[in-house]
Amino acid sequence: MKALFHVNELDRWAHALLNITNLLRDVGTGEVTVEVVANGPAVIAYRLGGDDVLRQMDELHAKGVAFVACRNALQMQNIPEESLAPFVTVVPAGITEIVRKQAMGYAYIKP
């Protein structure tokens, strides 16, 4: 299985992370590939700062979850890429990443 979570609102992170945790618990970490694409204001959560959301992301990353940030959104939010958590990958455009992953058979999930 392959799942693509799309988060573009900052207040949707808790729900998205809970969905991912439940998915991994249900099917097992070796049975699903998970990527999270953040764009819009949601990229703010990727900044280093030590809050609970970032800690949960780090724990999920340790279980194989990929976290991706849209460079366009980072620029719109005036967030330098150097200030992101080390597990975050930056892509030129989040929407392009979403389209590519869907073409690769990822299930699109918008918490």
Tab-separated table of N, CA, C and O in Angstrom:
chain	number	residue	atom	x	y	z
A	1	MET	N	0.837	-1.188	0.000
A	1	MET	CA	0.000	0.000	0.000
A	1	MET	C	0.875	1.242	0.000
A	1	MET	O	1.971	1.235	0.560
A	2	LYS	N	0.348	2.300	-0.601
A	2	LYS	CA	1.032	3.585	-0.639
A	2	LYS	C	0.007	4.674	-0.316
A	2	LYS	O	-1.057	4.712	-0.940
A	3	ALA	N	0.350	5.530	0.653
A	3	ALA	CA	-0.567	6.582	1.079
A	3	ALA	C	0.120	7.937	1.027
A	3	ALA	O	1.256	8.090	1.490
A	4	LEU	N	-0.564	8.905	0.461
A	4	LEU	CA	-0.076	10.271	0.372
A	4	LEU	C	-1.007	11.173	1.167
A	4	LEU	O	-2.188	11.305	0.831
A	5	PHE	N	-0.495	11.756	2.222
A	5	PHE	CA	-1.271	12.684	3.043
A	5	PHE	C	-0.928	14.100	2.609
A	5	PHE	O	0.244	14.456	2.491
A	6	HIS	N	-1.958	14.899	2.383
A	6	HIS	CA	-1.786	16.283	1.948
A	6	HIS	C	-2.274	17.204	3.062
A	6	HIS	O	-3.444	17.169	3.438
A	7	VAL	N	-1.349	18.028	3.590
A	7	VAL	CA	-1.703	18.967	4.660
A	7	VAL	C	-1.372	20.370	4.170
A	7	VAL	O	-0.219	20.659	3.841
A	8	ASN	N	-2.373	21.224	4.095
A	8	ASN	CA	-2.133	22.604	3.678
A	8	ASN	C	-2.654	23.627	4.684
A	8	ASN	O	-2.552	24.822	4.449
A	9	GLU	N	-3.194	23.157	5.793
A	9	GLU	CA	-3.672	24.043	6.852
A	9	GLU	C	-2.941	23.681	8.143
A	9	GLU	O	-2.864	22.510	8.515
A	10	LEU	N	-2.434	24.671	8.817
A	10	LEU	CA	-1.632	24.444	10.013
A	10	LEU	C	-2.406	23.697	11.091
A	10	LEU	O	-1.852	22.828	11.772
A	11	ASP	N	-3.689	23.966	11.212
A	11	ASP	CA	-4.476	23.325	12.276
A	11	ASP	C	-4.900	21.889	11.960
A	11	ASP	O	-5.568	21.253	12.763
A	12	ARG	N	-4.480	21.358	10.823
A	12	ARG	CA	-4.831	19.972	10.451
A	12	ARG	C	-3.735	18.970	10.797
A	12	ARG	O	-3.907	17.763	10.607
A	13	TRP	N	-2.593	19.431	11.308
A	13	TRP	CA	-1.481	18.531	11.591
A	13	TRP	C	-1.821	17.459	12.615
A	13	TRP	O	-1.492	16.292	12.424
A	14	ALA	N	-2.454	17.827	13.704
A	14	ALA	CA	-2.754	16.838	14.747
A	14	ALA	C	-3.608	15.712	14.174
A	14	ALA	O	-3.352	14.528	14.436
A	15	HIS	N	-4.590	16.061	13.385
A	15	HIS	CA	-5.472	15.064	12.780
A	15	HIS	C	-4.696	14.186	11.794
A	15	HIS	O	-4.843	12.964	11.787
A	16	ALA	N	-3.857	14.802	10.973
A	16	ALA	CA	-3.072	14.047	9.986
A	16	ALA	C	-2.122	13.072	10.674
A	16	ALA	O	-2.034	11.901	10.285
A	17	LEU	N	-1.435	13.530	11.704
A	17	LEU	CA	-0.481	12.669	12.403
A	17	LEU	C	-1.181	11.522	13.111
A	17	LEU	O	-0.662	10.398	13.157
A	18	LEU	N	-2.370	11.775	13.636
A	18	LEU	CA	-3.157	10.701	14.249
A	18	LEU	C	-3.581	9.680	13.191
A	18	LEU	O	-3.491	8.470	13.411
A	19	ASN	N	-4.021	10.157	12.027
A	19	ASN	CA	-4.386	9.243	10.932
A	19	ASN	C	-3.203	8.365	10.531
A	19	ASN	O	-3.350	7.152	10.332
A	20	ILE	N	-2.037	8.952	10.407
A	20	ILE	CA	-0.845	8.202	10.012
A	20	ILE	C	-0.488	7.173	11.085
A	20	ILE	O	-0.195	6.016	10.776
A	21	THR	N	-0.527	7.591	12.337
A	21	THR	CA	-0.228	6.681	13.454
A	21	THR	C	-1.184	5.499	13.444
A	21	THR	O	-0.769	4.342	13.598
A	22	ASN	N	-2.459	5.769	13.251
A	22	ASN	CA	-3.453	4.692	13.218
A	22	ASN	C	-3.241	3.762	12.032
A	22	ASN	O	-3.385	2.542	12.153
A	23	LEU	N	-2.893	4.318	10.884
A	23	LEU	CA	-2.620	3.498	9.701
A	23	LEU	C	-1.441	2.560	9.955
A	23	LEU	O	-1.533	1.352	9.692
A	24	LEU	N	-0.351	3.097	10.475
A	24	LEU	CA	0.823	2.276	10.752
A	24	LEU	C	0.529	1.210	11.803
A	24	LEU	O	0.995	0.079	11.700
A	25	ARG	N	-0.254	1.567	12.800
A	25	ARG	CA	-0.612	0.610	13.845
A	25	ARG	C	-1.477	-0.516	13.270
A	25	ARG	O	-1.325	-1.679	13.633
A	26	ASP	N	-2.358	-0.178	12.354
A	26	ASP	CA	-3.284	-1.158	11.796
A	26	ASP	C	-2.604	-2.126	10.826
A	26	ASP	O	-2.821	-3.327	10.907
A	27	VAL	N	-1.799	-1.597	9.903
A	27	VAL	CA	-1.226	-2.458	8.861
A	27	VAL	C	0.236	-2.810	9.097
A	27	VAL	O	0.737	-3.732	8.457
A	28	GLY	N	0.918	-2.083	9.948
A	28	GLY	CA	2.344	-2.333	10.192
A	28	GLY	C	3.217	-1.455	9.331
A	28	GLY	O	2.870	-1.156	8.190
A	29	THR	N	4.354	-1.063	9.868
A	29	THR	CA	5.229	-0.132	9.154
A	29	THR	C	5.805	-0.724	7.872
A	29	THR	O	6.067	0.005	6.925
A	30	GLY	N	5.985	-2.016	7.813
A	30	GLY	CA	6.544	-2.630	6.619
A	30	GLY	C	5.531	-2.878	5.523
A	30	GLY	O	5.894	-3.319	4.429
A	31	GLU	N	4.277	-2.591	5.778
A	31	GLU	CA	3.212	-2.897	4.816
A	31	GLU	C	2.687	-1.683	4.060
A	31	GLU	O	1.821	-1.821	3.203
A	32	VAL	N	3.188	-0.497	4.397
A	32	VAL	CA	2.683	0.713	3.754
A	32	VAL	C	3.809	1.729	3.620
A	32	VAL	O	4.680	1.832	4.483
A	33	THR	N	3.801	2.435	2.490
A	33	THR	CA	4.707	3.553	2.266
A	33	THR	C	3.890	4.818	2.463
A	33	THR	O	2.831	4.968	1.848
A	34	VAL	N	4.374	5.700	3.329
A	34	VAL	CA	3.617	6.917	3.641
A	34	VAL	C	4.470	8.142	3.350
A	34	VAL	O	5.631	8.220	3.761
A	35	GLU	N	3.868	9.085	2.635
A	35	GLU	CA	4.488	10.391	2.416
A	35	GLU	C	3.491	11.462	2.798
A	35	GLU	O	2.289	11.325	2.535
A	36	VAL	N	4.002	12.524	3.407
A	36	VAL	CA	3.184	13.674	3.771
A	36	VAL	C	3.704	14.876	3.007
A	36	VAL	O	4.887	15.219	3.104
A	37	VAL	N	2.840	15.510	2.233
A	37	VAL	CA	3.205	16.721	1.503
A	37	VAL	C	2.512	17.896	2.173
A	37	VAL	O	1.289	17.908	2.312
A	38	ALA	N	3.321	18.871	2.587
A	38	ALA	CA	2.771	20.089	3.188
A	38	ALA	C	3.004	21.253	2.240
A	38	ALA	O	4.097	21.420	1.689
A	39	ASN	N	1.963	22.040	2.056
A	39	ASN	CA	2.082	23.294	1.331
A	39	ASN	C	1.206	24.318	2.041
A	39	ASN	O	0.627	24.029	3.085
A	40	GLY	N	1.134	25.517	1.490
A	40	GLY	CA	0.382	26.563	2.173
A	40	GLY	C	0.957	26.812	3.568
A	40	GLY	O	2.112	26.506	3.850
A	41	PRO	N	0.135	27.337	4.467
A	41	PRO	CA	0.607	27.648	5.819
A	41	PRO	C	1.062	26.428	6.616
A	41	PRO	O	1.767	26.569	7.616
A	42	ALA	N	0.709	25.232	6.190
A	42	ALA	CA	1.086	24.022	6.926
A	42	ALA	C	2.595	23.826	7.000
A	42	ALA	O	3.087	23.156	7.911
A	43	VAL	N	3.351	24.429	6.078
A	43	VAL	CA	4.807	24.260	6.117
A	43	VAL	C	5.427	24.876	7.364
A	43	VAL	O	6.541	24.517	7.747
A	44	ILE	N	4.722	25.767	8.021
A	44	ILE	CA	5.226	26.403	9.238
A	44	ILE	C	5.570	25.348	10.290
A	44	ILE	O	6.522	25.506	11.047
A	45	ALA	N	4.841	24.260	10.316
A	45	ALA	CA	5.062	23.209	11.320
A	45	ALA	C	6.397	22.511	11.152
A	45	ALA	O	6.869	21.862	12.088
A	46	TYR	N	7.026	22.624	10.002
A	46	TYR	CA	8.306	21.967	9.752
A	46	TYR	C	9.497	22.728	10.327
A	46	TYR	O	10.612	22.221	10.316
A	47	ARG	N	9.280	23.936	10.808
A	47	ARG	CA	10.395	24.713	11.362
A	47	ARG	C	10.856	24.110	12.672
A	47	ARG	O	10.046	23.655	13.490
A	48	LEU	N	12.155	24.118	12.861
A	48	LEU	CA	12.717	23.646	14.121
A	48	LEU	C	12.211	24.520	15.260
A	48	LEU	O	12.144	25.730	15.130
A	49	GLY	N	11.846	23.890	16.356
A	49	GLY	CA	11.326	24.661	17.474
A	49	GLY	C	10.989	23.794	18.668
A	49	GLY	O	10.770	24.282	19.764
A	50	GLY	N	10.937	22.495	18.459
A	50	GLY	CA	10.759	21.581	19.574
A	50	GLY	C	9.342	21.389	20.071
A	50	GLY	O	9.150	20.908	21.182
A	51	ASP	N	8.329	21.744	19.284
A	51	ASP	CA	6.970	21.534	19.775
A	51	ASP	C	6.528	20.080	19.606
A	51	ASP	O	7.238	19.265	19.010
A	52	ASP	N	5.380	19.758	20.132
A	52	ASP	CA	4.888	18.381	20.144
A	52	ASP	C	4.635	17.833	18.740
A	52	ASP	O	4.891	16.665	18.477
A	53	VAL	N	4.153	18.671	17.843
A	53	VAL	CA	3.877	18.220	16.478
A	53	VAL	C	5.179	17.792	15.804
A	53	VAL	O	5.253	16.731	15.179
A	54	LEU	N	6.219	18.579	15.964
A	54	LEU	CA	7.504	18.239	15.363
A	54	LEU	C	8.079	16.966	15.978
A	54	LEU	O	8.672	16.141	15.277
A	55	ARG	N	7.883	16.769	17.262
A	55	ARG	CA	8.343	15.547	17.924
A	55	ARG	C	7.623	14.332	17.353
A	55	ARG	O	8.232	13.306	17.067
A	56	GLN	N	6.301	14.444	17.146
A	56	GLN	CA	5.533	13.339	16.564
A	56	GLN	C	5.998	13.041	15.144
A	56	GLN	O	6.105	11.876	14.747
A	57	MET	N	6.272	14.091	14.376
A	57	MET	CA	6.775	13.899	13.015
A	57	MET	C	8.096	13.139	13.040
A	57	MET	O	8.304	12.223	12.241
A	58	ASP	N	8.971	13.530	13.943
A	58	ASP	CA	10.275	12.875	14.048
A	58	ASP	C	10.107	11.393	14.377
A	58	ASP	O	10.780	10.540	13.807
A	59	GLU	N	9.191	11.073	15.282
A	59	GLU	CA	8.926	9.676	15.634
A	59	GLU	C	8.377	8.901	14.439
A	59	GLU	O	8.763	7.753	14.199
A	60	LEU	N	7.479	9.522	13.683
A	60	LEU	CA	6.922	8.861	12.501
A	60	LEU	C	7.985	8.713	11.414
A	60	LEU	O	8.031	7.698	10.716
A	61	HIS	N	8.842	9.707	11.280
A	61	HIS	CA	9.927	9.601	10.304
A	61	HIS	C	10.828	8.407	10.638
A	61	HIS	O	11.261	7.682	9.734
A	62	ALA	N	11.068	8.187	11.917
A	62	ALA	CA	11.881	7.043	12.345
A	62	ALA	C	11.227	5.719	11.955
A	62	ALA	O	11.903	4.693	11.831
A	63	LYS	N	9.916	5.733	11.721
A	63	LYS	CA	9.177	4.539	11.297
A	63	LYS	C	9.030	4.479	9.778
A	63	LYS	O	8.306	3.638	9.253
A	64	GLY	N	9.682	5.406	9.068
A	64	GLY	CA	9.680	5.356	7.614
A	64	GLY	C	8.803	6.368	6.906
A	64	GLY	O	8.738	6.374	5.678
A	65	VAL	N	8.101	7.213	7.635
A	65	VAL	CA	7.226	8.209	7.004
A	65	VAL	C	8.085	9.341	6.436
A	65	VAL	O	8.975	9.865	7.121
A	66	ALA	N	7.830	9.698	5.183
A	66	ALA	CA	8.547	10.792	4.523
A	66	ALA	C	7.745	12.083	4.662
A	66	ALA	O	6.527	12.088	4.460
A	67	PHE	N	8.426	13.162	5.004
A	67	PHE	CA	7.802	14.476	5.128
A	67	PHE	C	8.399	15.406	4.083
A	67	PHE	O	9.616	15.537	3.978
A	68	VAL	N	7.518	16.040	3.296
A	68	VAL	CA	7.926	16.861	2.160
A	68	VAL	C	7.329	18.254	2.306
A	68	VAL	O	6.163	18.400	2.680
A	69	ALA	N	8.144	19.261	1.990
A	69	ALA	CA	7.689	20.654	2.024
A	69	ALA	C	7.742	21.243	0.623
A	69	ALA	O	8.663	20.977	-0.149
A	70	CYS	N	6.773	22.063	0.329
A	70	CYS	CA	6.712	22.788	-0.939
A	70	CYS	C	7.596	24.039	-0.838
A	70	CYS	O	7.396	24.872	0.054
A	71	ARG	N	8.561	24.151	-1.745
A	71	ARG	CA	9.453	25.318	-1.750
A	71	ARG	C	8.666	26.609	-1.988
A	71	ARG	O	8.960	27.642	-1.380
A	72	ASN	N	7.679	26.574	-2.858
A	72	ASN	CA	6.868	27.765	-3.102
A	72	ASN	C	6.201	28.250	-1.818
A	72	ASN	O	6.183	29.445	-1.527
A	73	ALA	N	5.665	27.313	-1.049
A	73	ALA	CA	5.001	27.676	0.202
A	73	ALA	C	6.004	28.201	1.224
A	73	ALA	O	5.706	29.156	1.959
A	74	LEU	N	7.175	27.592	1.282
A	74	LEU	CA	8.214	28.084	2.203
A	74	LEU	C	8.559	29.534	1.878
A	74	LEU	O	8.680	30.370	2.779
A	75	GLN	N	8.702	29.830	0.597
A	75	GLN	CA	9.015	31.201	0.192
A	75	GLN	C	7.875	32.153	0.530
A	75	GLN	O	8.113	33.268	1.006
A	76	MET	N	6.633	31.713	0.335
A	76	MET	CA	5.474	32.551	0.664
A	76	MET	C	5.393	32.842	2.166
A	76	MET	O	4.931	33.905	2.567
A	77	GLN	N	5.852	31.888	2.973
A	77	GLN	CA	5.816	32.041	4.432
A	77	GLN	C	7.132	32.623	4.974
A	77	GLN	O	7.293	32.745	6.186
A	78	ASN	N	8.060	32.966	4.073
A	78	ASN	CA	9.364	33.510	4.465
A	78	ASN	C	10.116	32.588	5.415
A	78	ASN	O	10.687	33.026	6.416
A	79	ILE	N	10.104	31.295	5.094
A	79	ILE	CA	10.788	30.291	5.917
A	79	ILE	C	12.015	29.805	5.148
A	79	ILE	O	11.884	29.194	4.084
A	80	PRO	N	13.204	30.052	5.684
A	80	PRO	CA	14.402	29.537	5.007
A	80	PRO	C	14.504	28.024	5.153
A	80	PRO	O	14.168	27.463	6.202
A	81	GLU	N	14.932	27.371	4.096
A	81	GLU	CA	15.030	25.908	4.112
A	81	GLU	C	15.959	25.416	5.213
A	81	GLU	O	15.750	24.336	5.765
A	82	GLU	N	16.953	26.202	5.572
A	82	GLU	CA	17.907	25.814	6.615
A	82	GLU	C	17.247	25.717	7.994
A	82	GLU	O	17.814	25.131	8.909
A	83	SER	N	16.076	26.303	8.152
A	83	SER	CA	15.410	26.298	9.455
A	83	SER	C	14.472	25.104	9.638
A	83	SER	O	13.831	24.972	10.681
A	84	LEU	N	14.403	24.222	8.630
A	84	LEU	CA	13.500	23.075	8.697
A	84	LEU	C	14.131	21.925	9.469
A	84	LEU	O	15.358	21.790	9.535
A	85	ALA	N	13.264	21.083	10.010
A	85	ALA	CA	13.727	19.858	10.663
A	85	ALA	C	14.539	19.048	9.652
A	85	ALA	O	14.228	19.053	8.451
A	86	PRO	N	15.566	18.334	10.108
A	86	PRO	CA	16.448	17.633	9.173
A	86	PRO	C	15.791	16.510	8.380
A	86	PRO	O	16.303	16.123	7.330
A	87	PHE	N	14.645	16.015	8.838
A	87	PHE	CA	13.986	14.916	8.128
A	87	PHE	C	13.068	15.395	7.006
A	87	PHE	O	12.459	14.586	6.313
A	88	VAL	N	12.952	16.703	6.809
A	88	VAL	CA	12.057	17.265	5.793
A	88	VAL	C	12.797	17.391	4.464
A	88	VAL	O	13.907	17.913	4.399
A	89	THR	N	12.163	16.903	3.405
A	89	THR	CA	12.669	17.051	2.042
A	89	THR	C	11.894	18.171	1.369
A	89	THR	O	10.672	18.257	1.506
A	90	VAL	N	12.591	19.016	0.652
A	90	VAL	CA	11.951	20.134	-0.036
A	90	VAL	C	11.836	19.808	-1.526
A	90	VAL	O	12.799	19.335	-2.136
A	91	VAL	N	10.646	20.045	-2.074
A	91	VAL	CA	10.406	19.877	-3.509
A	91	VAL	C	10.029	21.236	-4.089
A	91	VAL	O	9.533	22.102	-3.367
A	92	PRO	N	10.238	21.441	-5.381
A	92	PRO	CA	9.927	22.744	-5.980
A	92	PRO	C	8.460	23.158	-5.814
A	92	PRO	O	8.167	24.307	-5.496
A	93	ALA	N	7.540	22.222	-6.030
A	93	ALA	CA	6.111	22.537	-5.950
A	93	ALA	C	5.361	21.353	-5.326
A	93	ALA	O	5.441	20.239	-5.841
A	94	GLY	N	4.652	21.602	-4.253
A	94	GLY	CA	3.903	20.548	-3.580
A	94	GLY	C	2.847	19.922	-4.470
A	94	GLY	O	2.661	18.707	-4.461
A	95	ILE	N	2.191	20.744	-5.265
A	95	ILE	CA	1.121	20.221	-6.119
A	95	ILE	C	1.678	19.245	-7.150
A	95	ILE	O	1.062	18.220	-7.445
A	96	THR	N	2.875	19.515	-7.657
A	96	THR	CA	3.504	18.599	-8.610
A	96	THR	C	3.845	17.281	-7.940
A	96	THR	O	3.653	16.205	-8.522
A	97	GLU	N	4.331	17.344	-6.707
A	97	GLU	CA	4.637	16.126	-5.950
A	97	GLU	C	3.372	15.289	-5.745
A	97	GLU	O	3.394	14.068	-5.881
A	98	ILE	N	2.267	15.947	-5.450
A	98	ILE	CA	0.999	15.239	-5.255
A	98	ILE	C	0.577	14.535	-6.539
A	98	ILE	O	0.204	13.364	-6.527
A	99	VAL	N	0.649	15.237	-7.649
A	99	VAL	CA	0.267	14.651	-8.938
A	99	VAL	C	1.158	13.461	-9.269
A	99	VAL	O	0.676	12.402	-9.689
A	100	ARG	N	2.464	13.601	-9.051
A	100	ARG	CA	3.397	12.502	-9.341
A	100	ARG	C	3.086	11.272	-8.496
A	100	ARG	O	3.072	10.146	-8.997
A	101	LYS	N	2.863	11.486	-7.219
A	101	LYS	CA	2.610	10.343	-6.335
A	101	LYS	C	1.287	9.667	-6.687
A	101	LYS	O	1.176	8.442	-6.648
A	102	GLN	N	0.279	10.439	-7.031
A	102	GLN	CA	-0.982	9.825	-7.437
A	102	GLN	C	-0.797	9.016	-8.713
A	102	GLN	O	-1.363	7.941	-8.846
A	103	ALA	N	0.019	9.507	-9.638
A	103	ALA	CA	0.289	8.763	-10.871
A	103	ALA	C	1.036	7.465	-10.568
A	103	ALA	O	0.951	6.509	-11.337
A	104	MET	N	1.737	7.426	-9.424
A	104	MET	CA	2.476	6.228	-9.017
A	104	MET	C	1.612	5.278	-8.183
A	104	MET	O	2.109	4.275	-7.675
A	105	GLY	N	0.338	5.614	-8.040
A	105	GLY	CA	-0.562	4.715	-7.342
A	105	GLY	C	-0.772	5.007	-5.863
A	105	GLY	O	-1.380	4.205	-5.156
A	106	TYR	N	-0.303	6.136	-5.372
A	106	TYR	CA	-0.529	6.503	-3.974
A	106	TYR	C	-1.991	6.889	-3.769
A	106	TYR	O	-2.565	7.588	-4.594
A	107	ALA	N	-2.565	6.434	-2.667
A	107	ALA	CA	-3.911	6.866	-2.288
A	107	ALA	C	-3.800	8.264	-1.715
A	107	ALA	O	-2.960	8.520	-0.841
A	108	TYR	N	-4.627	9.181	-2.180
A	108	TYR	CA	-4.610	10.579	-1.732
A	108	TYR	C	-5.522	10.723	-0.525
A	108	TYR	O	-6.686	10.357	-0.569
A	109	ILE	N	-4.953	11.262	0.561
A	109	ILE	CA	-5.715	11.455	1.799
A	109	ILE	C	-5.548	12.901	2.236
A	109	ILE	O	-4.436	13.398	2.378
A	110	LYS	N	-6.669	13.560	2.463
A	110	LYS	CA	-6.671	14.970	2.900
A	110	LYS	C	-7.364	15.063	4.251
A	110	LYS	O	-8.583	15.174	4.323
A	111	PRO	N	-6.594	14.948	5.342
A	111	PRO	CA	-7.217	14.997	6.681
A	111	PRO	C	-7.820	16.359	6.993
A	111	PRO	O	-7.412	17.352	6.463
